Amino acid sequence: MKVVLLSLNYAPEPIGIGPYSRGTAEALAGAGHKVHVICGKPYYPHWKVAEAYRGGLYRRAVENAVEITRCAHYAPSAPTGLKRLIHHASFALSAAWPLLRYAITQRPDVIMATAPSIIAALMGRVIAFLCGARFWLHVQDFELEAAQATGLLGQGFPALRLLAAGEKSLFKSAHVVSSISSNMCKRLAGKGVCKDRIVEFPNWADDSRIVLNNRNTRLRAAWGVGDRYVALYSGNIGRKQGIGILLQAAKRLQHRRDLVFIICGEGPEKQALEREAALLPNCLIKPLHPREHLDELLATADVFLLPQLAEAADLVLPSKLPNMLAAGRPIIATASEGTNLHDEVSGVGVATAPGNVSAIVKAITDLIDDPPRLEALGSKARERAVLRWGKQAILAAFVAQFTARMTQALPKRRLLGQMSRYLGLSLAMTIPGLTNALWFTAPEALAVL
């Protein structure tokens, strides 16, 4: 089948949705499907377009048998609610032309969109309808509810009702809607999606690359940590992570000379975090570690810290969780009972009530003061990663579901399918100069950096 994957985030972004969008596309290509990815230029988690991708509206490439069109978009350095909305709208606007062109000339069988971004997914749904393609929506997080929960969008935000209506129409009209956890799938059902159209498609652990390693890594020497216990957070530094609670815990544990907190990451809240951490001798703030050396960073830890705001529970499931499990270290997470995060941490770490600093302090000290328990929980974490979160098994199950569901009764070609008979040759041959100009280049004045 011809498949278009529409995703704001894609490789080479090192964390978040990007690596999983890449894995999805390459798994489909490996199964024999012709895959074209339409994505944004890499910007996350720095919220700045990578230097190598600046300039021009579009960049085309072929990577691991996947055709890729990277589209320019606005990336705000300080992403407020309104700026995020413009950010998503700019990607949808930029991605519309290559998706429309592909729909007319190639007539895809399936358009698969990742949410975020709901705005781009709506555009993808319209084009899927026009060209007669089946539409698969993959929900990585419930972005509207998460934005409200973290204070990015207030109830009085002017476009909120319009966006909510658009989200509702997406859920109802998609042929398949998938999400990354069982509770998020239940939430989809609660939003009116028929259960037979819901698929659980979790993120995975890169268990072939991240293995059990000795804690005495070169990073300990480079960072002056020595043999102290390391409580590590690595990932995005934003609102929904609620990382401020880790600094409060570090402040209470300054007397423990055998313990250091390390926070590695990038994001809009990093500068404020650095100012607070500068006053704490037992807390280090480091840049995001390169993905190719992620296994070394994770091996440096004795315990992982995974904070999350209570309001964001089951609106997202942290994508960093599977790789933490694969590294074989206990996890201390802030998660309420009954949430997916709480269930996943149970038996391989400690789940504390969100916002309870004292509980985090106790969980850390209890673990580092009991080395046999620390080691036992770490071993169980690795076992769970292999059993539940293995990359090959998850992707194989997804490809099987995708192939079975997307080949069932493909709809008749609609308006763009008919147009392609008349316009396809024209676009490809009659006006190649114009289409190539729009495809590959743009005046610098129009480039969105």
Short mmCIF file of C-alpha atoms in Angstrom, two decimals:
data_model
loop_
_atom_site.label_atom_id
_atom_site.label_comp_id
_atom_site.label_asym_id
_atom_site.label_seq_id
_atom_site.Cartn_x
_atom_site.Cartn_y
_atom_site.Cartn_z
CA MET A 1 0.00 0.00 0.00
CA LYS A 2 0.97 3.63 -0.44
CA VAL A 3 1.09 5.21 3.00
CA VAL A 4 1.55 8.83 4.05
CA LEU A 5 2.64 9.48 7.64
CA LEU A 6 1.83 13.04 8.72
CA SER A 7 3.75 13.92 11.87
CA LEU A 8 5.03 17.25 13.15
CA ASN A 9 7.85 15.42 14.94
CA TYR A 10 10.31 13.03 13.29
CA ALA A 11 13.95 12.03 13.41
CA PRO A 12 16.57 13.35 13.96
CA GLU A 13 14.75 14.73 17.03
CA PRO A 14 16.29 12.71 19.87
CA ILE A 15 13.38 12.43 22.30
CA GLY A 16 9.61 12.66 22.42
CA ILE A 17 7.43 11.65 19.48
CA GLY A 18 10.10 11.92 16.76
CA PRO A 19 11.91 8.60 17.31
CA TYR A 20 8.61 6.72 17.46
CA SER A 21 7.30 8.28 14.25
CA ARG A 22 10.52 7.22 12.57
CA GLY A 23 10.22 3.68 13.94
CA THR A 24 6.63 3.46 12.73
CA ALA A 25 7.49 4.65 9.21
CA GLU A 26 10.48 2.34 8.87
CA ALA A 27 8.52 -0.65 10.16
CA LEU A 28 5.84 -0.08 7.53
CA ALA A 29 8.48 0.34 4.82
CA GLY A 30 10.18 -2.84 5.99
CA ALA A 31 6.88 -4.68 5.57
CA GLY A 32 6.77 -3.71 1.90
CA HIS A 33 4.59 -0.60 2.01
CA LYS A 34 5.61 2.52 0.11
CA VAL A 35 5.92 5.14 2.84
CA HIS A 36 6.14 8.91 2.46
CA VAL A 37 6.60 10.99 5.62
CA ILE A 38 5.52 14.62 5.73
CA CYS A 39 6.92 16.15 8.90
CA GLY A 40 8.28 19.33 10.41
CA LYS A 41 11.88 20.39 10.46
CA PRO A 42 13.59 19.12 13.63
CA TYR A 43 13.20 21.57 16.52
CA TYR A 44 12.38 19.56 19.66
CA PRO A 45 13.20 19.70 22.56
CA HIS A 46 15.24 22.88 22.07
CA TRP A 47 12.29 24.72 20.49
CA LYS A 48 14.62 25.97 17.80
CA VAL A 49 14.97 24.59 14.26
CA ALA A 50 18.25 22.71 13.94
CA GLU A 51 20.96 24.69 12.15
CA ALA A 52 21.35 22.16 9.32
CA TYR A 53 17.65 22.46 8.39
CA ARG A 54 17.18 26.23 8.36
CA GLY A 55 16.29 28.12 5.20
CA GLY A 56 13.76 27.22 2.53
CA LEU A 57 10.27 25.84 2.89
CA TYR A 58 10.90 22.16 2.14
CA ARG A 59 13.68 19.59 2.37
CA ARG A 60 13.39 16.18 0.72
CA ALA A 61 15.32 13.04 1.59
CA VAL A 62 15.18 9.26 1.48
CA GLU A 63 16.19 7.55 4.72
CA ASN A 64 16.01 3.78 5.25
CA ALA A 65 13.60 3.28 2.34
CA VAL A 66 11.30 6.07 3.58
CA GLU A 67 10.69 9.18 1.48
CA ILE A 68 10.64 12.29 3.67
CA THR A 69 9.46 15.84 3.09
CA ARG A 70 10.39 18.16 5.93
CA CYS A 71 8.29 21.32 6.07
CA ALA A 72 9.18 24.70 7.58
CA HIS A 73 7.18 25.93 10.55
CA TYR A 74 7.26 28.48 13.33
CA ALA A 75 9.10 27.29 16.46
CA PRO A 76 8.70 29.72 19.39
CA SER A 77 11.57 29.91 21.86
CA ALA A 78 9.10 30.58 24.68
CA PRO A 79 6.05 28.48 23.76
CA THR A 80 2.97 30.03 25.37
CA GLY A 81 -0.49 28.73 24.58
CA LEU A 82 -1.08 31.17 21.72
CA LYS A 83 2.40 30.66 20.29
CA ARG A 84 1.95 26.88 20.36
CA LEU A 85 -1.29 27.29 18.46
CA ILE A 86 0.48 29.35 15.79
CA HIS A 87 3.28 26.76 15.78
CA HIS A 88 0.85 23.93 15.00
CA ALA A 89 -1.11 26.00 12.48
CA SER A 90 2.08 26.97 10.63
CA PHE A 91 3.01 23.30 10.22
CA ALA A 92 -0.47 22.41 8.97
CA LEU A 93 -0.32 25.22 6.43
CA SER A 94 3.17 24.29 5.28
CA ALA A 95 2.40 20.56 5.08
CA ALA A 96 -0.83 21.05 3.12
CA TRP A 97 0.89 21.59 -0.23
CA PRO A 98 3.12 18.47 -0.29
CA LEU A 99 0.29 16.32 1.07
CA LEU A 100 -2.16 17.65 -1.52
CA ARG A 101 0.38 17.19 -4.30
CA TYR A 102 1.08 13.61 -3.21
CA ALA A 103 -2.64 12.87 -2.93
CA ILE A 104 -3.24 14.08 -6.49
CA THR A 105 -0.23 12.47 -8.14
CA GLN A 106 0.23 9.27 -6.12
CA ARG A 107 -3.26 8.49 -4.76
CA PRO A 108 -2.25 7.05 -1.37
CA ASP A 109 -4.20 4.19 0.16
CA VAL A 110 -3.71 5.37 3.75
CA ILE A 111 -2.98 8.67 5.48
CA MET A 112 -1.81 8.18 9.05
CA ALA A 113 -1.61 11.31 11.23
CA THR A 114 0.00 11.71 14.64
CA ALA A 115 -1.57 13.89 17.33
CA PRO A 116 -0.11 16.24 18.30
CA SER A 117 -0.84 18.01 15.98
CA ILE A 118 -4.64 18.03 15.91
CA ILE A 119 -4.67 20.97 13.46
CA ALA A 120 -2.44 19.15 10.95
CA ALA A 121 -4.40 15.93 11.48
CA LEU A 122 -7.63 17.74 10.56
CA MET A 123 -6.04 18.89 7.33
CA GLY A 124 -4.89 15.32 6.70
CA ARG A 125 -8.37 13.96 7.35
CA VAL A 126 -9.91 16.32 4.78
CA ILE A 127 -7.37 15.33 2.12
CA ALA A 128 -7.84 11.62 2.96
CA PHE A 129 -11.57 12.05 2.34
CA LEU A 130 -11.03 13.90 -0.92
CA CYS A 131 -8.62 11.32 -2.34
CA GLY A 132 -10.47 8.28 -0.97
CA ALA A 133 -7.72 7.15 1.38
CA ARG A 134 -8.33 5.45 4.68
CA PHE A 135 -7.38 7.54 7.70
CA TRP A 136 -5.55 6.32 10.83
CA LEU A 137 -5.15 8.73 13.76
CA HIS A 138 -2.45 7.93 16.32
CA VAL A 139 -2.81 9.83 19.62
CA GLN A 140 0.47 10.31 21.47
CA ASP A 141 -1.21 12.67 23.92
CA PHE A 142 -4.50 14.46 24.34
CA GLU A 143 -3.01 17.83 23.55
CA LEU A 144 -6.01 20.04 24.23
CA GLU A 145 -6.71 18.56 27.66
CA ALA A 146 -3.00 18.53 28.51
CA ALA A 147 -2.69 22.19 27.52
CA GLN A 148 -5.59 23.08 29.79
CA ALA A 149 -4.28 20.92 32.64
CA THR A 150 -0.88 22.61 32.57
CA GLY A 151 -2.29 26.12 32.23
CA LEU A 152 -1.21 26.74 28.64
CA LEU A 153 -4.80 27.17 27.47
CA GLY A 154 -7.48 28.59 29.74
CA GLN A 155 -11.17 27.78 29.47
CA GLY A 156 -11.74 31.20 27.97
CA PHE A 157 -9.22 30.74 25.16
CA PRO A 158 -11.06 31.95 22.02
CA ALA A 159 -10.24 29.02 19.72
CA LEU A 160 -10.66 26.28 22.34
CA ARG A 161 -14.23 25.35 21.43
CA LEU A 162 -13.37 25.26 17.73
CA LEU A 163 -10.35 23.04 18.38
CA ALA A 164 -12.38 20.74 20.62
CA ALA A 165 -15.01 20.38 17.89
CA GLY A 166 -12.27 19.57 15.38
CA GLU A 167 -10.80 16.95 17.70
CA LYS A 168 -14.22 15.38 18.19
CA SER A 169 -14.79 15.15 14.44
CA LEU A 170 -11.40 13.51 14.00
CA PHE A 171 -12.15 10.86 16.59
CA LYS A 172 -15.52 10.10 15.03
CA SER A 173 -14.45 10.04 11.38
CA ALA A 174 -11.11 8.22 11.51
CA HIS A 175 -11.22 4.63 10.31
CA VAL A 176 -8.84 3.67 13.15
CA VAL A 177 -7.75 5.59 16.25
CA SER A 178 -4.78 4.29 18.23
CA SER A 179 -3.08 5.45 21.40
CA ILE A 180 -0.13 4.48 23.56
CA SER A 181 -1.71 3.09 26.74
CA SER A 182 -4.77 1.17 27.88
CA ASN A 183 -6.17 4.10 29.87
CA MET A 184 -5.71 6.47 26.94
CA CYS A 185 -7.61 3.98 24.77
CA LYS A 186 -10.38 3.93 27.39
CA ARG A 187 -10.44 7.72 27.21
CA LEU A 188 -10.92 7.46 23.44
CA ALA A 189 -13.91 5.18 24.00
CA GLY A 190 -15.27 7.72 26.47
CA LYS A 191 -15.00 10.35 23.76
CA GLY A 192 -17.29 8.35 21.50
CA VAL A 193 -14.84 6.28 19.45
CA CYS A 194 -16.26 2.82 18.74
CA LYS A 195 -14.24 0.15 20.52
CA ASP A 196 -13.75 -1.84 17.33
CA ARG A 197 -11.92 1.16 15.83
CA ILE A 198 -9.49 1.56 18.79
CA VAL A 199 -6.02 0.03 18.74
CA GLU A 200 -3.44 0.17 21.52
CA PHE A 201 -0.08 0.96 19.92
CA PRO A 202 2.41 1.69 22.71
CA ASN A 203 5.78 3.33 22.47
CA TRP A 204 8.64 0.89 22.92
CA ALA A 205 11.98 0.39 24.59
CA ASP A 206 15.02 0.27 22.36
CA ASP A 207 15.98 -2.92 24.19
CA SER A 208 18.58 -3.99 21.62
CA ARG A 209 20.63 -0.81 22.22
CA ILE A 210 19.92 -0.12 25.88
CA VAL A 211 21.19 -2.97 28.00
CA LEU A 212 22.21 -3.55 31.60
CA ASN A 213 25.53 -1.73 32.02
CA ASN A 214 27.93 -1.11 34.89
CA ARG A 215 27.22 2.12 36.78
CA ASN A 216 30.87 3.21 36.64
CA THR A 217 30.61 5.13 33.38
CA ARG A 218 32.95 7.80 32.07
CA LEU A 219 30.24 10.38 32.74
CA ARG A 220 30.69 9.93 36.48
CA ALA A 221 34.30 11.01 36.16
CA ALA A 222 33.54 13.79 33.67
CA TRP A 223 30.87 15.28 35.91
CA GLY A 224 32.74 14.80 39.16
CA VAL A 225 30.14 12.46 40.58
CA GLY A 226 32.48 9.69 41.66
CA ASP A 227 30.84 6.81 43.50
CA ARG A 228 27.87 8.81 44.81
CA TYR A 229 24.35 7.58 44.21
CA VAL A 230 22.77 9.27 41.17
CA ALA A 231 19.08 10.14 40.98
CA LEU A 232 18.56 10.95 37.28
CA TYR A 233 15.93 12.73 35.23
CA SER A 234 16.49 12.88 31.46
CA GLY A 235 14.12 14.39 28.92
CA ASN A 236 12.05 17.43 28.11
CA ILE A 237 11.97 20.25 30.65
CA GLY A 238 8.48 21.65 30.30
CA ARG A 239 5.31 22.34 32.25
CA LYS A 240 3.66 18.94 32.18
CA GLN A 241 6.79 17.28 33.58
CA GLY A 242 6.53 19.21 36.87
CA ILE A 243 10.28 19.01 37.41
CA GLY A 244 10.33 21.69 40.10
CA ILE A 245 9.42 19.04 42.67
CA LEU A 246 12.81 17.38 42.07
CA LEU A 247 14.63 20.52 43.15
CA GLN A 248 12.52 20.63 46.30
CA ALA A 249 13.55 17.05 47.03
CA ALA A 250 17.21 17.87 46.34
CA LYS A 251 17.03 20.80 48.75
CA ARG A 252 15.78 18.52 51.53
CA LEU A 253 18.51 15.99 50.85
CA GLN A 254 21.50 18.34 50.80
CA HIS A 255 22.81 16.63 53.94
CA ARG A 256 23.26 13.35 52.01
CA ARG A 257 26.82 13.64 50.77
CA ASP A 258 26.48 10.26 49.06
CA LEU A 259 23.69 11.42 46.72
CA VAL A 260 23.51 13.74 43.70
CA PHE A 261 20.57 14.76 41.52
CA ILE A 262 21.27 15.05 37.78
CA ILE A 263 18.78 16.60 35.36
CA CYS A 264 19.64 16.21 31.67
CA GLY A 265 17.45 17.86 29.11
CA GLU A 266 16.23 20.84 27.14
CA GLY A 267 13.00 22.75 27.06
CA PRO A 268 11.21 26.01 27.76
CA GLU A 269 11.54 25.75 31.56
CA LYS A 270 15.27 24.99 31.60
CA GLN A 271 16.61 28.48 32.31
CA ALA A 272 14.39 28.90 35.36
CA LEU A 273 15.42 25.45 36.55
CA GLU A 274 19.12 26.29 36.16
CA ARG A 275 18.73 29.43 38.29
CA GLU A 276 17.18 27.45 41.12
CA ALA A 277 19.61 24.54 40.84
CA ALA A 278 22.62 26.87 41.02
CA LEU A 279 21.87 27.29 44.74
CA LEU A 280 21.98 23.53 45.38
CA PRO A 281 25.38 21.82 45.72
CA ASN A 282 23.86 18.37 45.17
CA CYS A 283 22.12 19.12 41.86
CA LEU A 284 23.63 19.18 38.36
CA ILE A 285 21.86 20.45 35.23
CA LYS A 286 23.28 19.00 32.01
CA PRO A 287 22.38 19.26 28.31
CA LEU A 288 20.36 16.55 26.65
CA HIS A 289 22.66 13.62 26.00
CA PRO A 290 23.05 12.44 22.36
CA ARG A 291 20.68 9.57 21.60
CA GLU A 292 23.49 7.37 20.34
CA HIS A 293 25.01 7.51 23.84
CA LEU A 294 21.74 7.23 25.75
CA ASP A 295 22.66 3.82 27.14
CA GLU A 296 25.73 5.29 28.86
CA LEU A 297 23.71 8.10 30.43
CA LEU A 298 21.06 5.72 31.73
CA ALA A 299 23.70 3.36 33.11
CA THR A 300 25.12 6.25 35.15
CA ALA A 301 21.95 6.36 37.25
CA ASP A 302 21.16 4.35 40.36
CA VAL A 303 17.52 5.44 40.34
CA PHE A 304 15.37 7.22 37.77
CA LEU A 305 13.07 10.13 38.59
CA LEU A 306 9.87 10.48 36.58
CA PRO A 307 7.72 13.40 37.77
CA GLN A 308 4.38 14.22 36.18
CA LEU A 309 1.69 16.69 37.12
CA ALA A 310 -1.45 15.09 38.50
CA GLU A 311 -3.53 17.03 35.97
CA ALA A 312 -1.68 15.37 33.08
CA ALA A 313 -2.28 11.79 34.29
CA ASP A 314 -3.48 9.51 31.46
CA LEU A 315 -3.50 12.43 29.04
CA VAL A 316 0.05 11.38 28.22
CA LEU A 317 2.31 8.45 29.11
CA PRO A 318 5.96 9.60 29.30
CA SER A 319 7.84 8.27 26.28
CA LYS A 320 11.00 8.00 28.38
CA LEU A 321 9.47 5.24 30.56
CA PRO A 322 10.25 2.22 28.32
CA ASN A 323 13.95 3.05 28.00
CA MET A 324 14.21 3.65 31.75
CA LEU A 325 12.85 0.16 32.29
CA ALA A 326 15.26 -1.28 29.72
CA ALA A 327 18.25 0.26 31.54
CA GLY A 328 17.48 -1.85 34.60
CA ARG A 329 17.18 0.77 37.33
CA PRO A 330 14.28 1.40 39.74
CA ILE A 331 11.92 4.26 38.88
CA ILE A 332 10.43 6.77 41.29
CA ALA A 333 7.38 8.33 39.63
CA THR A 334 4.74 10.78 40.78
CA ALA A 335 1.55 9.00 39.81
CA SER A 336 -1.84 8.43 41.37
CA GLU A 337 -3.18 4.94 41.90
CA GLY A 338 -5.16 3.69 38.92
CA THR A 339 -3.15 5.56 36.29
CA ASN A 340 -1.09 3.72 33.69
CA LEU A 341 2.12 5.26 35.00
CA HIS A 342 1.38 4.02 38.52
CA ASP A 343 0.67 0.51 37.20
CA GLU A 344 3.86 0.39 35.14
CA VAL A 345 6.05 1.50 38.02
CA SER A 346 4.45 -0.93 40.46
CA GLY A 347 6.89 -3.75 41.19
CA VAL A 348 9.86 -2.04 39.56
CA GLY A 349 10.05 1.14 41.63
CA VAL A 350 7.98 3.44 43.79
CA ALA A 351 4.95 5.52 42.83
CA THR A 352 4.35 8.56 45.04
CA ALA A 353 1.40 10.92 45.16
CA PRO A 354 1.85 13.85 42.74
CA GLY A 355 3.12 16.95 44.52
CA ASN A 356 4.23 15.08 47.65
CA VAL A 357 7.87 16.09 48.15
CA SER A 358 8.21 14.18 51.41
CA ALA A 359 7.15 10.96 49.68
CA ILE A 360 9.77 11.43 46.97
CA VAL A 361 12.48 12.10 49.57
CA LYS A 362 11.49 8.96 51.48
CA ALA A 363 11.38 6.83 48.31
CA ILE A 364 14.88 7.93 47.29
CA THR A 365 16.45 7.39 50.71
CA ASP A 366 14.71 4.06 51.25
CA LEU A 367 16.10 2.74 47.96
CA ILE A 368 19.69 3.95 48.25
CA ASP A 369 19.85 2.75 51.85
CA ASP A 370 18.79 -0.74 50.77
CA PRO A 371 21.19 -1.84 47.97
CA PRO A 372 19.75 -5.39 47.63
CA ARG A 373 16.27 -3.96 47.04
CA LEU A 374 17.70 -1.37 44.65
CA GLU A 375 19.30 -4.12 42.59
CA ALA A 376 16.27 -6.42 42.71
CA LEU A 377 13.87 -3.75 41.49
CA GLY A 378 16.30 -2.82 38.70
CA SER A 379 16.43 -6.43 37.50
CA LYS A 380 12.63 -6.60 37.49
CA ALA A 381 12.51 -3.37 35.49
CA ARG A 382 14.70 -4.89 32.78
CA GLU A 383 12.56 -8.02 32.71
CA ARG A 384 9.42 -5.93 32.28
CA ALA A 385 10.98 -3.95 29.44
CA VAL A 386 11.79 -7.13 27.55
CA LEU A 387 8.39 -8.73 28.19
CA ARG A 388 6.10 -5.73 27.64
CA TRP A 389 8.03 -3.07 25.79
CA GLY A 390 10.27 -4.83 23.27
CA LYS A 391 10.61 -2.82 20.08
CA GLN A 392 10.44 -5.67 17.57
CA ALA A 393 7.38 -7.28 19.16
CA ILE A 394 5.43 -4.00 19.41
CA LEU A 395 6.20 -2.97 15.84
CA ALA A 396 5.41 -6.44 14.47
CA ALA A 397 2.02 -6.37 16.20
CA PHE A 398 1.34 -2.87 14.87
CA VAL A 399 2.24 -3.77 11.28
CA ALA A 400 -0.04 -6.80 11.46
CA GLN A 401 -2.93 -4.65 12.75
CA PHE A 402 -2.23 -1.95 10.18
CA THR A 403 -2.15 -4.36 7.25
CA ALA A 404 -5.31 -6.17 8.34
CA ARG A 405 -7.36 -3.07 9.08
CA MET A 406 -6.21 -0.85 6.23
CA THR A 407 -6.73 -3.44 3.50
CA GLN A 408 -10.34 -4.06 4.51
CA ALA A 409 -12.74 -2.51 2.00
CA LEU A 410 -10.66 0.41 0.82
CA PRO A 411 -13.12 3.21 -0.06
CA LYS A 412 -13.79 4.33 -3.58
CA ARG A 413 -11.61 7.11 -4.92
CA ARG A 414 -13.22 10.46 -4.43
CA LEU A 415 -12.67 13.94 -5.82
CA LEU A 416 -8.86 14.06 -5.80
CA GLY A 417 -8.70 10.53 -7.14
CA GLN A 418 -10.65 11.69 -10.18
CA MET A 419 -8.62 14.89 -10.43
CA SER A 420 -5.40 12.92 -10.51
CA ARG A 421 -6.38 11.43 -13.85
CA TYR A 422 -6.46 14.88 -15.37
CA LEU A 423 -4.00 16.84 -13.23
CA GLY A 424 -1.37 14.23 -12.43
CA LEU A 425 0.25 14.33 -15.85
CA SER A 426 0.03 18.10 -15.90
CA LEU A 427 1.70 18.46 -12.52
CA ALA A 428 4.40 15.97 -13.42
CA MET A 429 5.15 17.08 -16.97
CA THR A 430 3.40 20.26 -18.09
CA ILE A 431 4.61 22.64 -15.40
CA PRO A 432 7.64 20.94 -13.85
CA GLY A 433 9.39 24.24 -13.28
CA LEU A 434 6.60 25.60 -11.11
CA THR A 435 6.04 22.41 -9.10
CA ASN A 436 9.74 21.92 -8.52
CA ALA A 437 10.09 25.48 -7.37
CA LEU A 438 7.25 25.09 -4.88
CA TRP A 439 8.51 21.69 -3.81
CA PHE A 440 12.16 22.41 -3.20
CA THR A 441 12.61 26.13 -2.65
CA ALA A 442 10.99 29.33 -1.54
CA PRO A 443 11.96 32.97 -1.32
CA GLU A 444 13.90 33.67 1.84
CA ALA A 445 11.27 36.20 2.80
CA LEU A 446 8.72 33.39 3.08
CA ALA A 447 10.95 30.93 4.89
CA VAL A 448 9.80 30.18 8.41
CA LEU A 449 12.80 29.50 10.62
#
